mmCIF file of C-alpha atoms in Angstrom:
data_model
loop_
_atom_site.group_PDB
_atom_site.id
_atom_site.type_symbol
_atom_site.label_atom_id
_atom_site.label_comp_id
_atom_site.label_asym_id
_atom_site.label_seq_id
_atom_site.Cartn_x
_atom_site.Cartn_y
_atom_site.Cartn_z
ATOM 1 C CA UNK R 1 4.286 25.703 17.972
ATOM 2 C CA UNK R 2 2.439 27.317 15.060
ATOM 3 C CA UNK R 3 5.261 26.041 12.918
ATOM 4 C CA UNK R 4 4.856 22.110 13.779
ATOM 5 C CA UNK R 5 1.190 22.575 13.383
ATOM 6 C CA UNK R 6 1.734 23.661 10.181
ATOM 7 C CA UNK R 7 4.795 20.636 8.645
ATOM 8 C CA UNK R 8 1.964 17.845 10.736
ATOM 9 C CA UNK R 9 -0.812 18.996 8.981
ATOM 10 C CA UNK R 10 1.767 18.683 5.663
ATOM 11 C CA UNK R 11 2.636 15.853 6.310
ATOM 12 C CA UNK R 12 -0.432 14.635 7.202
ATOM 13 C CA UNK R 13 -1.462 16.179 3.451
ATOM 14 C CA UNK R 14 1.582 14.412 2.003
ATOM 15 C CA UNK R 15 0.774 11.072 3.072
ATOM 16 C CA UNK R 16 -3.002 11.112 2.241
ATOM 17 C CA UNK R 17 -1.690 12.205 -1.517
ATOM 18 C CA UNK R 18 0.214 9.553 -2.187
ATOM 19 C CA UNK R 19 -2.501 8.395 -5.199
ATOM 20 C CA UNK R 20 -1.875 4.616 -5.467
ATOM 21 C CA UNK R 21 -3.843 4.532 -2.445
ATOM 22 C CA UNK R 22 -7.346 4.946 -0.262
ATOM 23 C CA UNK R 23 -7.545 6.829 2.334
ATOM 24 C CA UNK R 24 -4.350 6.960 4.573
ATOM 25 C CA UNK R 25 -5.849 7.668 7.649
ATOM 26 C CA UNK R 26 -4.126 6.169 11.092
ATOM 27 C CA UNK R 27 -6.394 4.842 14.196
ATOM 28 C CA UNK R 28 -5.595 7.455 17.252
ATOM 29 C CA UNK R 29 -4.182 3.617 18.124
ATOM 30 C CA UNK R 30 -1.918 3.472 15.148
ATOM 31 C CA UNK R 31 -0.295 6.343 15.477
ATOM 32 C CA UNK R 32 -0.326 5.982 19.628
ATOM 33 C CA UNK R 33 1.939 2.718 18.586
ATOM 34 C CA UNK R 34 4.323 4.343 15.777
ATOM 35 C CA UNK R 35 4.818 6.891 18.473
ATOM 36 C CA UNK R 36 6.259 4.907 20.425
ATOM 37 C CA UNK R 37 7.850 3.142 18.253
ATOM 38 C CA UNK R 38 9.594 5.883 17.356
ATOM 39 C CA UNK R 39 11.039 6.838 20.929
ATOM 40 C CA UNK R 40 12.009 3.125 21.738
ATOM 41 C CA UNK R 41 14.036 3.753 18.576
ATOM 42 C CA UNK R 42 15.136 6.988 19.736
ATOM 43 C CA UNK R 43 17.273 6.241 22.378
ATOM 44 C CA UNK R 44 19.263 9.103 22.690
ATOM 45 C CA UNK R 45 16.114 11.657 22.896
ATOM 46 C CA UNK R 46 17.099 13.919 20.308
ATOM 47 C CA UNK R 47 13.692 13.179 18.271
ATOM 48 C CA UNK R 48 15.015 11.845 15.317
ATOM 49 C CA UNK R 49 15.784 8.632 13.754
ATOM 50 C CA UNK R 50 18.664 6.786 11.116
ATOM 51 C CA UNK R 51 18.386 4.187 9.013
ATOM 52 C CA UNK R 52 19.373 1.202 10.332
ATOM 53 C CA UNK R 53 16.278 2.152 13.492
ATOM 54 C CA UNK R 54 14.215 2.589 10.124
ATOM 55 C CA UNK R 55 15.084 -0.441 8.794
ATOM 56 C CA UNK R 56 14.198 -2.324 12.230
ATOM 57 C CA UNK R 57 11.153 -0.954 12.526
ATOM 58 C CA UNK R 58 9.992 -1.855 8.134
ATOM 59 C CA UNK R 59 11.052 -5.859 10.324
ATOM 60 C CA UNK R 60 9.014 -5.219 12.452
ATOM 61 C CA UNK R 61 5.992 -4.587 9.528
ATOM 62 C CA UNK R 62 7.355 -8.393 7.501
ATOM 63 C CA UNK R 63 9.886 -6.397 4.556
ATOM 64 C CA UNK R 64 13.333 -6.895 5.044
ATOM 65 C CA UNK R 65 14.618 -3.572 2.776
ATOM 66 C CA UNK R 66 18.177 -3.971 0.731
ATOM 67 C CA UNK R 67 20.460 -1.285 1.660
ATOM 68 C CA UNK R 68 20.001 0.834 -1.581
ATOM 69 C CA UNK R 69 16.081 0.630 -0.620
ATOM 70 C CA UNK R 70 17.032 2.112 2.688
ATOM 71 C CA UNK R 71 19.171 5.038 1.292
ATOM 72 C CA UNK R 72 16.534 6.059 -2.059
ATOM 73 C CA UNK R 73 13.537 5.803 1.235
ATOM 74 C CA UNK R 74 15.553 7.970 3.337
ATOM 75 C CA UNK R 75 16.675 10.813 0.842
ATOM 76 C CA UNK R 76 13.534 11.004 -1.210
ATOM 77 C CA UNK R 77 11.883 11.329 2.897
ATOM 78 C CA UNK R 78 14.407 13.644 3.957
ATOM 79 C CA UNK R 79 15.126 15.910 1.024
ATOM 80 C CA UNK R 80 15.043 19.787 3.131
ATOM 81 C CA UNK R 81 17.823 18.044 5.717
ATOM 82 C CA UNK R 82 19.615 16.062 3.480
ATOM 83 C CA UNK R 83 21.128 14.496 7.173
ATOM 84 C CA UNK R 84 20.057 11.125 6.854
ATOM 85 C CA UNK R 85 18.181 10.645 10.052
ATOM 86 C CA UNK R 86 14.320 11.268 10.205
ATOM 87 C CA UNK R 87 11.723 13.129 11.867
ATOM 88 C CA UNK R 88 9.360 11.237 13.279
ATOM 89 C CA UNK R 89 6.358 12.694 10.696
ATOM 90 C CA UNK R 90 8.985 11.155 8.309
ATOM 91 C CA UNK R 91 9.183 7.890 9.931
ATOM 92 C CA UNK R 92 5.194 7.968 10.520
ATOM 93 C CA UNK R 93 4.897 8.801 6.451
ATOM 94 C CA UNK R 94 6.708 5.692 5.644
ATOM 95 C CA UNK R 95 5.379 3.517 8.233
ATOM 96 C CA UNK R 96 2.392 4.628 7.181
ATOM 97 C CA UNK R 97 2.575 3.940 3.363
ATOM 98 C CA UNK R 98 3.872 0.361 3.952
ATOM 99 C CA UNK R 99 0.800 -0.447 6.957
ATOM 100 C CA UNK R 100 -1.845 0.367 4.554
ATOM 101 C CA UNK R 101 0.499 -1.349 1.734
ATOM 102 C CA UNK R 102 0.500 -4.365 3.970
ATOM 103 C CA UNK R 103 -3.659 -4.084 4.850
ATOM 104 C CA UNK R 104 -4.185 -3.367 0.920
ATOM 105 C CA UNK R 105 -2.257 -6.961 0.080
ATOM 106 C CA UNK R 106 -4.212 -8.960 2.134
ATOM 107 C CA UNK R 107 -7.562 -7.450 1.021
ATOM 108 C CA UNK R 108 -6.343 -8.834 -2.218
ATOM 109 C CA UNK R 109 -5.394 -11.883 -1.355
ATOM 110 C CA UNK R 110 -8.941 -12.020 0.075
ATOM 111 C CA UNK R 111 -11.322 -10.064 -2.460
ATOM 112 C CA UNK R 112 -9.668 -12.686 -5.540
ATOM 113 C CA UNK R 113 -10.812 -15.616 -4.450
ATOM 114 C CA UNK R 114 -14.922 -13.845 -3.934
ATOM 115 C CA UNK R 115 -15.103 -13.479 -7.866
ATOM 116 C CA UNK R 116 -13.625 -17.200 -8.387
ATOM 117 C CA UNK R 117 -15.658 -18.513 -5.103
ATOM 118 C CA UNK R 118 -13.201 -20.322 -4.069
ATOM 119 C CA UNK R 119 -14.159 -22.420 -7.799
ATOM 120 C CA UNK R 120 -11.142 -21.624 -9.658
ATOM 121 C CA UNK R 121 -7.370 -20.566 -9.802
ATOM 122 C CA UNK R 122 -8.859 -17.541 -12.380
ATOM 123 C CA UNK R 123 -11.669 -15.431 -12.848
ATOM 124 C CA UNK R 124 -13.431 -15.666 -15.720
ATOM 125 C CA UNK R 125 -15.979 -13.585 -17.335
ATOM 126 C CA UNK R 126 -18.792 -15.919 -16.259
ATOM 127 C CA UNK R 127 -17.088 -14.513 -12.877
ATOM 128 C CA UNK R 128 -17.627 -10.994 -13.810
ATOM 129 C CA UNK R 129 -20.749 -11.586 -14.653
ATOM 130 C CA UNK R 130 -22.318 -13.173 -12.377
ATOM 131 C CA UNK R 131 -20.449 -10.942 -9.358
ATOM 132 C CA UNK R 132 -21.680 -7.474 -11.502
ATOM 133 C CA UNK R 133 -25.642 -8.672 -11.007
ATOM 134 C CA UNK R 134 -24.554 -9.407 -7.230
ATOM 135 C CA UNK R 135 -24.191 -5.722 -7.205
ATOM 136 C CA UNK R 136 -26.329 -4.849 -9.380
ATOM 137 C CA UNK R 137 -24.849 -3.393 -12.501
ATOM 138 C CA UNK R 138 -25.845 -4.428 -15.452
ATOM 139 C CA UNK R 139 -22.716 -3.924 -18.168
ATOM 140 C CA UNK R 140 -22.364 -5.313 -21.585
ATOM 141 C CA UNK R 141 -20.557 -8.161 -23.037
ATOM 142 C CA UNK R 142 -18.238 -5.904 -25.043
ATOM 143 C CA UNK R 143 -17.450 -4.075 -21.009
ATOM 144 C CA UNK R 144 -17.261 -7.739 -19.279
ATOM 145 C CA UNK R 145 -14.254 -9.640 -22.282
ATOM 146 C CA UNK R 146 -12.803 -5.436 -21.986
ATOM 147 C CA UNK R 147 -12.146 -5.740 -18.212
ATOM 148 C CA UNK R 148 -11.005 -9.511 -19.681
ATOM 149 C CA UNK R 149 -8.494 -8.127 -21.645
ATOM 150 C CA UNK R 150 -7.548 -4.757 -19.790
ATOM 151 C CA UNK R 151 -6.538 -7.819 -17.452
ATOM 152 C CA UNK R 152 -5.340 -10.425 -19.116
ATOM 153 C CA UNK R 153 -1.673 -8.607 -19.565
ATOM 154 C CA UNK R 154 1.012 -12.087 -18.105
ATOM 155 C CA UNK R 155 -0.705 -14.931 -20.285
ATOM 156 C CA UNK R 156 -3.560 -13.548 -22.856
ATOM 157 C CA UNK R 157 -4.756 -17.480 -22.215
ATOM 158 C CA UNK R 158 -8.791 -15.324 -21.702
ATOM 159 C CA UNK R 159 -8.777 -16.348 -18.073
ATOM 160 C CA UNK R 160 -6.901 -13.100 -15.303
ATOM 161 C CA UNK R 161 -5.107 -15.761 -12.653
ATOM 162 C CA UNK R 162 -4.108 -14.194 -8.973
ATOM 163 C CA UNK R 163 -0.581 -12.509 -10.648
ATOM 164 C CA UNK R 164 -3.118 -10.592 -13.503
ATOM 165 C CA UNK R 165 -5.893 -10.064 -10.719
ATOM 166 C CA UNK R 166 -2.858 -8.394 -8.214
ATOM 167 C CA UNK R 167 -1.225 -6.173 -10.733
ATOM 168 C CA UNK R 168 -4.558 -4.607 -12.156
ATOM 169 C CA UNK R 169 -5.527 -4.225 -8.418
ATOM 170 C CA UNK R 170 -2.133 -2.014 -8.392
ATOM 171 C CA UNK R 171 -3.019 0.002 -10.431
ATOM 172 C CA UNK R 172 -2.954 3.448 -9.387
ATOM 173 C CA UNK R 173 -6.940 4.526 -7.962
ATOM 174 C CA UNK R 174 -8.555 1.078 -8.920
ATOM 175 C CA UNK R 175 -10.099 0.852 -5.478
#
C-alpha cells in the first residue's frame, strides 16, 4: 500500500505541475465522479480502461478526440507499461487536464466582455486603462501600448479581438 500512496502523490504532483494551468485540485465530488466514471468504464473489473473507454469519457466532457490524438494521449501517459491501457490515476490526470481546460475556456469567455463592458467586440487602450483603474493599478501609457502590441498579433489593428484575448490568456502563467 505504501507504493500505491507514493504513486498517487506522484501523479497528483504531476497534474499540479502543468505549467499552463493554475492549481488543478479536484473537489471531493469531482474526484468521486471520476472514480465512478472509471469504474463504469472498467466493466471487467481489471482496474484499467483502454482507448475506447477514454474516448467515451472525453466525449462526455464535450471533446471529440481524433484517433491519432487518442493514441498520442495514451502513449504520453502510459509510457511506463506501454500496455495501451490506463490505470485510474492516469485516467484522472487526463480527465483533470481536460476538465480544467474546459473551465478555463469558460472563464475566458466570461472575462472578455468585462473588459469591453459588453459594448464592443474589441478591447481598446481605454478599456485597459479603465480596468487598471478599477483594480487600483497605476500603469504608464507605454505599458498600455505594450499590452496592445503584445496581444494584437493576428491583424495588427491596434485593438484586441476576442480571439487575440483568448491567445493571451492561454499562454503559460497568464492567469
